[in-house]
GROMACS .gro file of C-alpha atoms in nm:
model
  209
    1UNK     CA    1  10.507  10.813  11.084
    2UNK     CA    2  10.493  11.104  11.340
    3UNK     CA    3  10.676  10.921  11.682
    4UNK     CA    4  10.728  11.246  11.905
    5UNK     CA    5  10.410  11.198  12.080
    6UNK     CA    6  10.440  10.826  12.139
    7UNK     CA    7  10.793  10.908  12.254
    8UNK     CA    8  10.681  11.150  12.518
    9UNK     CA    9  10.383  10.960  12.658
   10UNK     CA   10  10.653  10.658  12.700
   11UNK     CA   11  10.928  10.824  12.841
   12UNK     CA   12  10.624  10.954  13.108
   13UNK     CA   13  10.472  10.634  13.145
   14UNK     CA   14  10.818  10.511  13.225
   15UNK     CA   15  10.916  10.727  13.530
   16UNK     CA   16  10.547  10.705  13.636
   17UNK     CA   17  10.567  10.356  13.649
   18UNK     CA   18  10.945  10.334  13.764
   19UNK     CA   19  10.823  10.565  14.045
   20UNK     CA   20  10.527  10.376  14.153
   21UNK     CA   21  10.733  10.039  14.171
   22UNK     CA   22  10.935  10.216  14.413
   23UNK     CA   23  10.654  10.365  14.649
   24UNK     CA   24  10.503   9.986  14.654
   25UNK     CA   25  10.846   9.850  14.761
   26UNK     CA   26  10.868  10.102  14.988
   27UNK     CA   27  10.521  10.095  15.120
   28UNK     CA   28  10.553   9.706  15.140
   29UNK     CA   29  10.853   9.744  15.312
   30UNK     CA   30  10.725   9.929  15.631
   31UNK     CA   31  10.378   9.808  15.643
   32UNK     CA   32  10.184  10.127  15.514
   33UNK     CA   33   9.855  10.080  15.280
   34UNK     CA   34  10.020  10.301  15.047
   35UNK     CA   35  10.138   9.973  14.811
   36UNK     CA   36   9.712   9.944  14.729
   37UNK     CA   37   9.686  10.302  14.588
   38UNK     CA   38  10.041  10.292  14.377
   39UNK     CA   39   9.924   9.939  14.263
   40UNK     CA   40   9.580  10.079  14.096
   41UNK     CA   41   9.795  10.378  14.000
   42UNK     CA   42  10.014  10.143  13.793
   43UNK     CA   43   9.754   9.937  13.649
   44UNK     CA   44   9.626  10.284  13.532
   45UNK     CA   45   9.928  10.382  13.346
   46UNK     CA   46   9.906  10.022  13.208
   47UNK     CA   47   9.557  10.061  13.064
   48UNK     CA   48   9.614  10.405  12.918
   49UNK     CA   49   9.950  10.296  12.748
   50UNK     CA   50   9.723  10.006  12.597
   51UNK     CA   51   9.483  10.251  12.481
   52UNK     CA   52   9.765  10.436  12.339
   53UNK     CA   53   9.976  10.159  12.149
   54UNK     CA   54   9.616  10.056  12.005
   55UNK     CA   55   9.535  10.408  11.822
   56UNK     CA   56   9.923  10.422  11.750
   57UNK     CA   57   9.842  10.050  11.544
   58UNK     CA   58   9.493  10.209  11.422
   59UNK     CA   59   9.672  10.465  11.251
   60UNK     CA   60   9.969  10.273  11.127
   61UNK     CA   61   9.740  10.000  10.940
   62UNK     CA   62   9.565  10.284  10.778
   63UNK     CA   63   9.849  10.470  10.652
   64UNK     CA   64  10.017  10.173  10.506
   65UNK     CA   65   9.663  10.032  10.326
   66UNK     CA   66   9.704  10.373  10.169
   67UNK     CA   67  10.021  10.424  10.097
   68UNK     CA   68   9.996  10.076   9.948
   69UNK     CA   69   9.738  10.133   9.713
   70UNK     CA   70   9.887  10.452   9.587
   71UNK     CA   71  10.244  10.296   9.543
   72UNK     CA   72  10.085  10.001   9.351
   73UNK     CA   73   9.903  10.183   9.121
   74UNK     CA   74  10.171  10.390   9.002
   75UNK     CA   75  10.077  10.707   9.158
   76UNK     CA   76  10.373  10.726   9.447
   77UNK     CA   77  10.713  10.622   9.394
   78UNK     CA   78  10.909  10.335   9.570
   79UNK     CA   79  11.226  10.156   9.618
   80UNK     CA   80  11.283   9.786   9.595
   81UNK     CA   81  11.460   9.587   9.881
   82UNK     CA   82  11.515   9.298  10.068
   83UNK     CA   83  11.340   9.230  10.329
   84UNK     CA   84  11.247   8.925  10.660
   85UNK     CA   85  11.009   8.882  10.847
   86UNK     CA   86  11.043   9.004  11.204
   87UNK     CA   87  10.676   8.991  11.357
   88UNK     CA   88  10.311   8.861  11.216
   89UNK     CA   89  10.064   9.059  11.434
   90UNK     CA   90   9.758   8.745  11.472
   91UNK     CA   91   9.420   8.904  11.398
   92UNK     CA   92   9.334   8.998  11.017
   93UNK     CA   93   9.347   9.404  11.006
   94UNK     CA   94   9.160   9.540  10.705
   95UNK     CA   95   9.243   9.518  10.354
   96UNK     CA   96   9.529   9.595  10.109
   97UNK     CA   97   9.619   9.630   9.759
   98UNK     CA   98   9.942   9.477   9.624
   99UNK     CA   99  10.166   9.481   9.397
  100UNK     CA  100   9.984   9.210   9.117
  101UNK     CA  101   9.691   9.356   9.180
  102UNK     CA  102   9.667   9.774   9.237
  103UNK     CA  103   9.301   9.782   9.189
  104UNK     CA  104   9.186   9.517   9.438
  105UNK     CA  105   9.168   9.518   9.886
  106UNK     CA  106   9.210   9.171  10.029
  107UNK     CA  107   9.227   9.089  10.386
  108UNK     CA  108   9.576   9.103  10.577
  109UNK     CA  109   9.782   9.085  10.859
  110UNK     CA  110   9.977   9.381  11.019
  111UNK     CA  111  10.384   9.283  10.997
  112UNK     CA  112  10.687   9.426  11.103
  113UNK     CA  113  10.988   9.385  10.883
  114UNK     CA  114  11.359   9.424  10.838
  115UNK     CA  115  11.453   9.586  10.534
  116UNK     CA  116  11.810   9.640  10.344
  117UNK     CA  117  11.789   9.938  10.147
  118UNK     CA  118  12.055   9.990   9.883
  119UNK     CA  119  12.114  10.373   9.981
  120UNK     CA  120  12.000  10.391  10.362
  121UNK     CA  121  12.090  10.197  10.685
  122UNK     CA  122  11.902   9.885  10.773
  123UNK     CA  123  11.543   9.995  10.935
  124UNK     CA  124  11.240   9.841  11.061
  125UNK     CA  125  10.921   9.891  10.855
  126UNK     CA  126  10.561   9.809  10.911
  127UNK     CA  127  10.394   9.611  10.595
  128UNK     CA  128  10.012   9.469  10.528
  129UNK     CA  129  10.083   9.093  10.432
  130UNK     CA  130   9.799   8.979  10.254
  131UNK     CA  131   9.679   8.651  10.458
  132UNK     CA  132   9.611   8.458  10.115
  133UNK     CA  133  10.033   8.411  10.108
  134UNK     CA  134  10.008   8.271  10.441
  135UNK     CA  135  10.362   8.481  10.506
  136UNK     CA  136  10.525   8.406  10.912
  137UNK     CA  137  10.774   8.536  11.097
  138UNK     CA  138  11.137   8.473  10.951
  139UNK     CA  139  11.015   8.413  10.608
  140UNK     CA  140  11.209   8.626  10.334
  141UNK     CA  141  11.006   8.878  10.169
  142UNK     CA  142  11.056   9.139   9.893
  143UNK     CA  143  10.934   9.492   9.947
  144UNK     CA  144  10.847   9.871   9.832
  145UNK     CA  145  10.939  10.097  10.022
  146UNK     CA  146  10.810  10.446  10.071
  147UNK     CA  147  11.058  10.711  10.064
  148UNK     CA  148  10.818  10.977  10.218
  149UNK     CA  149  10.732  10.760  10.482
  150UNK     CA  150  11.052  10.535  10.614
  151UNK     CA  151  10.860  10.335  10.823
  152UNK     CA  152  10.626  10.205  10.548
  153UNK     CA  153  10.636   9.946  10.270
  154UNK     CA  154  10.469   9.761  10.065
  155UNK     CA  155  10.490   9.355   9.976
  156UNK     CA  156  10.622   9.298   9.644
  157UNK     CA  157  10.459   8.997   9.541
  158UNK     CA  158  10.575   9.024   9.154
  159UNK     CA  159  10.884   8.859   9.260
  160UNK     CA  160  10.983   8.499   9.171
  161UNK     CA  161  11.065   8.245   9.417
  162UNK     CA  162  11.424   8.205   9.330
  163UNK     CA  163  11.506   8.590   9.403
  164UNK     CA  164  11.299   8.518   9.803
  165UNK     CA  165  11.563   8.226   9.792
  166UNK     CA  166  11.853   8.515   9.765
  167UNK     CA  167  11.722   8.716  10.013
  168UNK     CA  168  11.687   8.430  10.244
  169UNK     CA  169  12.034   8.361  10.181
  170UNK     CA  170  12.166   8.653  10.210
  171UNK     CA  171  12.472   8.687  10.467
  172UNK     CA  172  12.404   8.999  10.617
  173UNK     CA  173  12.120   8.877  10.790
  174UNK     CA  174  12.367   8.712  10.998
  175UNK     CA  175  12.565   9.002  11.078
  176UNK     CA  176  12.381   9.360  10.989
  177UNK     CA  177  12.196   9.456  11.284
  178UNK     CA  178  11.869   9.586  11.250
  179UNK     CA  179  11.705   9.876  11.453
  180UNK     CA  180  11.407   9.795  11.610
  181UNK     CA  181  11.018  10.003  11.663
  182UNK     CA  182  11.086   9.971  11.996
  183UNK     CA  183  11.427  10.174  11.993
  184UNK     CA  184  11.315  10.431  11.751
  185UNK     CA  185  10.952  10.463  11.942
  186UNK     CA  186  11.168  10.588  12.240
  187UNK     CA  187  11.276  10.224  12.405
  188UNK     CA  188  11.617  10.346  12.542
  189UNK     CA  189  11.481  10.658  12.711
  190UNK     CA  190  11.165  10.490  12.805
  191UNK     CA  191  11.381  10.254  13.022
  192UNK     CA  192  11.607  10.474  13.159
  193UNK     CA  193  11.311  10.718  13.297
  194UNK     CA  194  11.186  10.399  13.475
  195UNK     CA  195  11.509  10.384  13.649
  196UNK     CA  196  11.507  10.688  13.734
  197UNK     CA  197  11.202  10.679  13.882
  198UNK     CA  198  11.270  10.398  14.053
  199UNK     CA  199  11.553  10.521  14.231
  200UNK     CA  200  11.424  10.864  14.256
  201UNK     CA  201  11.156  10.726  14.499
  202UNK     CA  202  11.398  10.475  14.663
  203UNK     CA  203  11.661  10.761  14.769
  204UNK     CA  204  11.350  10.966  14.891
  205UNK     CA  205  11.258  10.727  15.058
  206UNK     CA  206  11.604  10.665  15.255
  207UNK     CA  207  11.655  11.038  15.330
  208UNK     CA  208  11.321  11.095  15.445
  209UNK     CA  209  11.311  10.742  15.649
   0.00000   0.00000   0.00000
């Protein structure tokens, strides 16, 4: 997946909103109506980034229902690994194919995983869980993944249950750590902007005050 755009528009959203917090402590502060305007301005910036992490989601769930059924069927190459659980997204999102079965779309449930490839670092992938498995959060899972698209796999559901019990035993889950969507989205800077607007507006504030 493509994150420079989502990158930008949170690093913005994140000074934006890190600058507004500070005009409604200052406006609070002295008494000034100013705190109503950068309140509605915030809950603007809220709704867009909503409207933003939704298409981002959109477009996610539809590459991986593709790159699924391609990667089942033989027609894309993939490389086993071990992976958990990390989040079950609630509502049902579409359909996928799987590994058993290339030719057929059953309902399922957007996840995010942790993965241990053999020849990469650990990452963070996003998976379609079929709902029939009734898969949760912190359950050991076997995967695909998609080496033209790192932040894809696919559930391998050919496995047997003694090789989920490795995986779920496996030490390194106790000690690897694993990068999260939220760090490689742009978390880090998307924080730090909000400081600095924050305390952008705060030292204005003071010299001007």
């Amino acid at each position: 997946m493509e994150w420079s755009g989502q990158r930008v528009f949170g690093i913005g959203a994140g000074a934006l909103l890190g600058a507004m917090l500070g005009v409604i402590l200052l406006s609070a502060a002295r008494g000034t109506p100013l705190a109503v305007i950068a309140a509605g301005l915030v809950l603007l910036v809220l709704v867009v980034n909503l409207v933003v992490s939704e298409r981002m989601v959109s477009r996610v769930i539809t590459r991986a229902a593709q790159r699924a059924q391609l990667i089942s069927a033989g027609y894309a190459p993939g490389e086993p690994a071990p992976a958990r659980v990390h989040r079950v997204f609630g509502r049902g999102v579409g359909q996928v194919a799987t590994m058993v079965w290339p030719g057929a779309q059953e309902p399922a449930r957007l996840a995010i995983l942790h993965v241990l490839p053999q020849h990469a670092p650990p990452r963070s992938v996003y998976a379609l869980l079929p709902l029939r498995y009734g898969i949760e959060r912190g359950a050991a899972a076997a995967v695909v993944l998609d080496p033209s698209h790192p932040d894809i796999a696919i559930l391998d559901d050919r496995v047997p249950a003694d090789t989920l019990h490795a995986i779920a035993a496996d030490p390194r889950w106790a000690t690897v750590r694993v990068p999260s969507m939220f760090v490689r989205q742009g978390g880090p800077e998307t924080i730090a902007a909000s400081v600095a607007g924050l305390l952008l507006v705060l030292l204005a504030g003071a010299l001007l005050g």
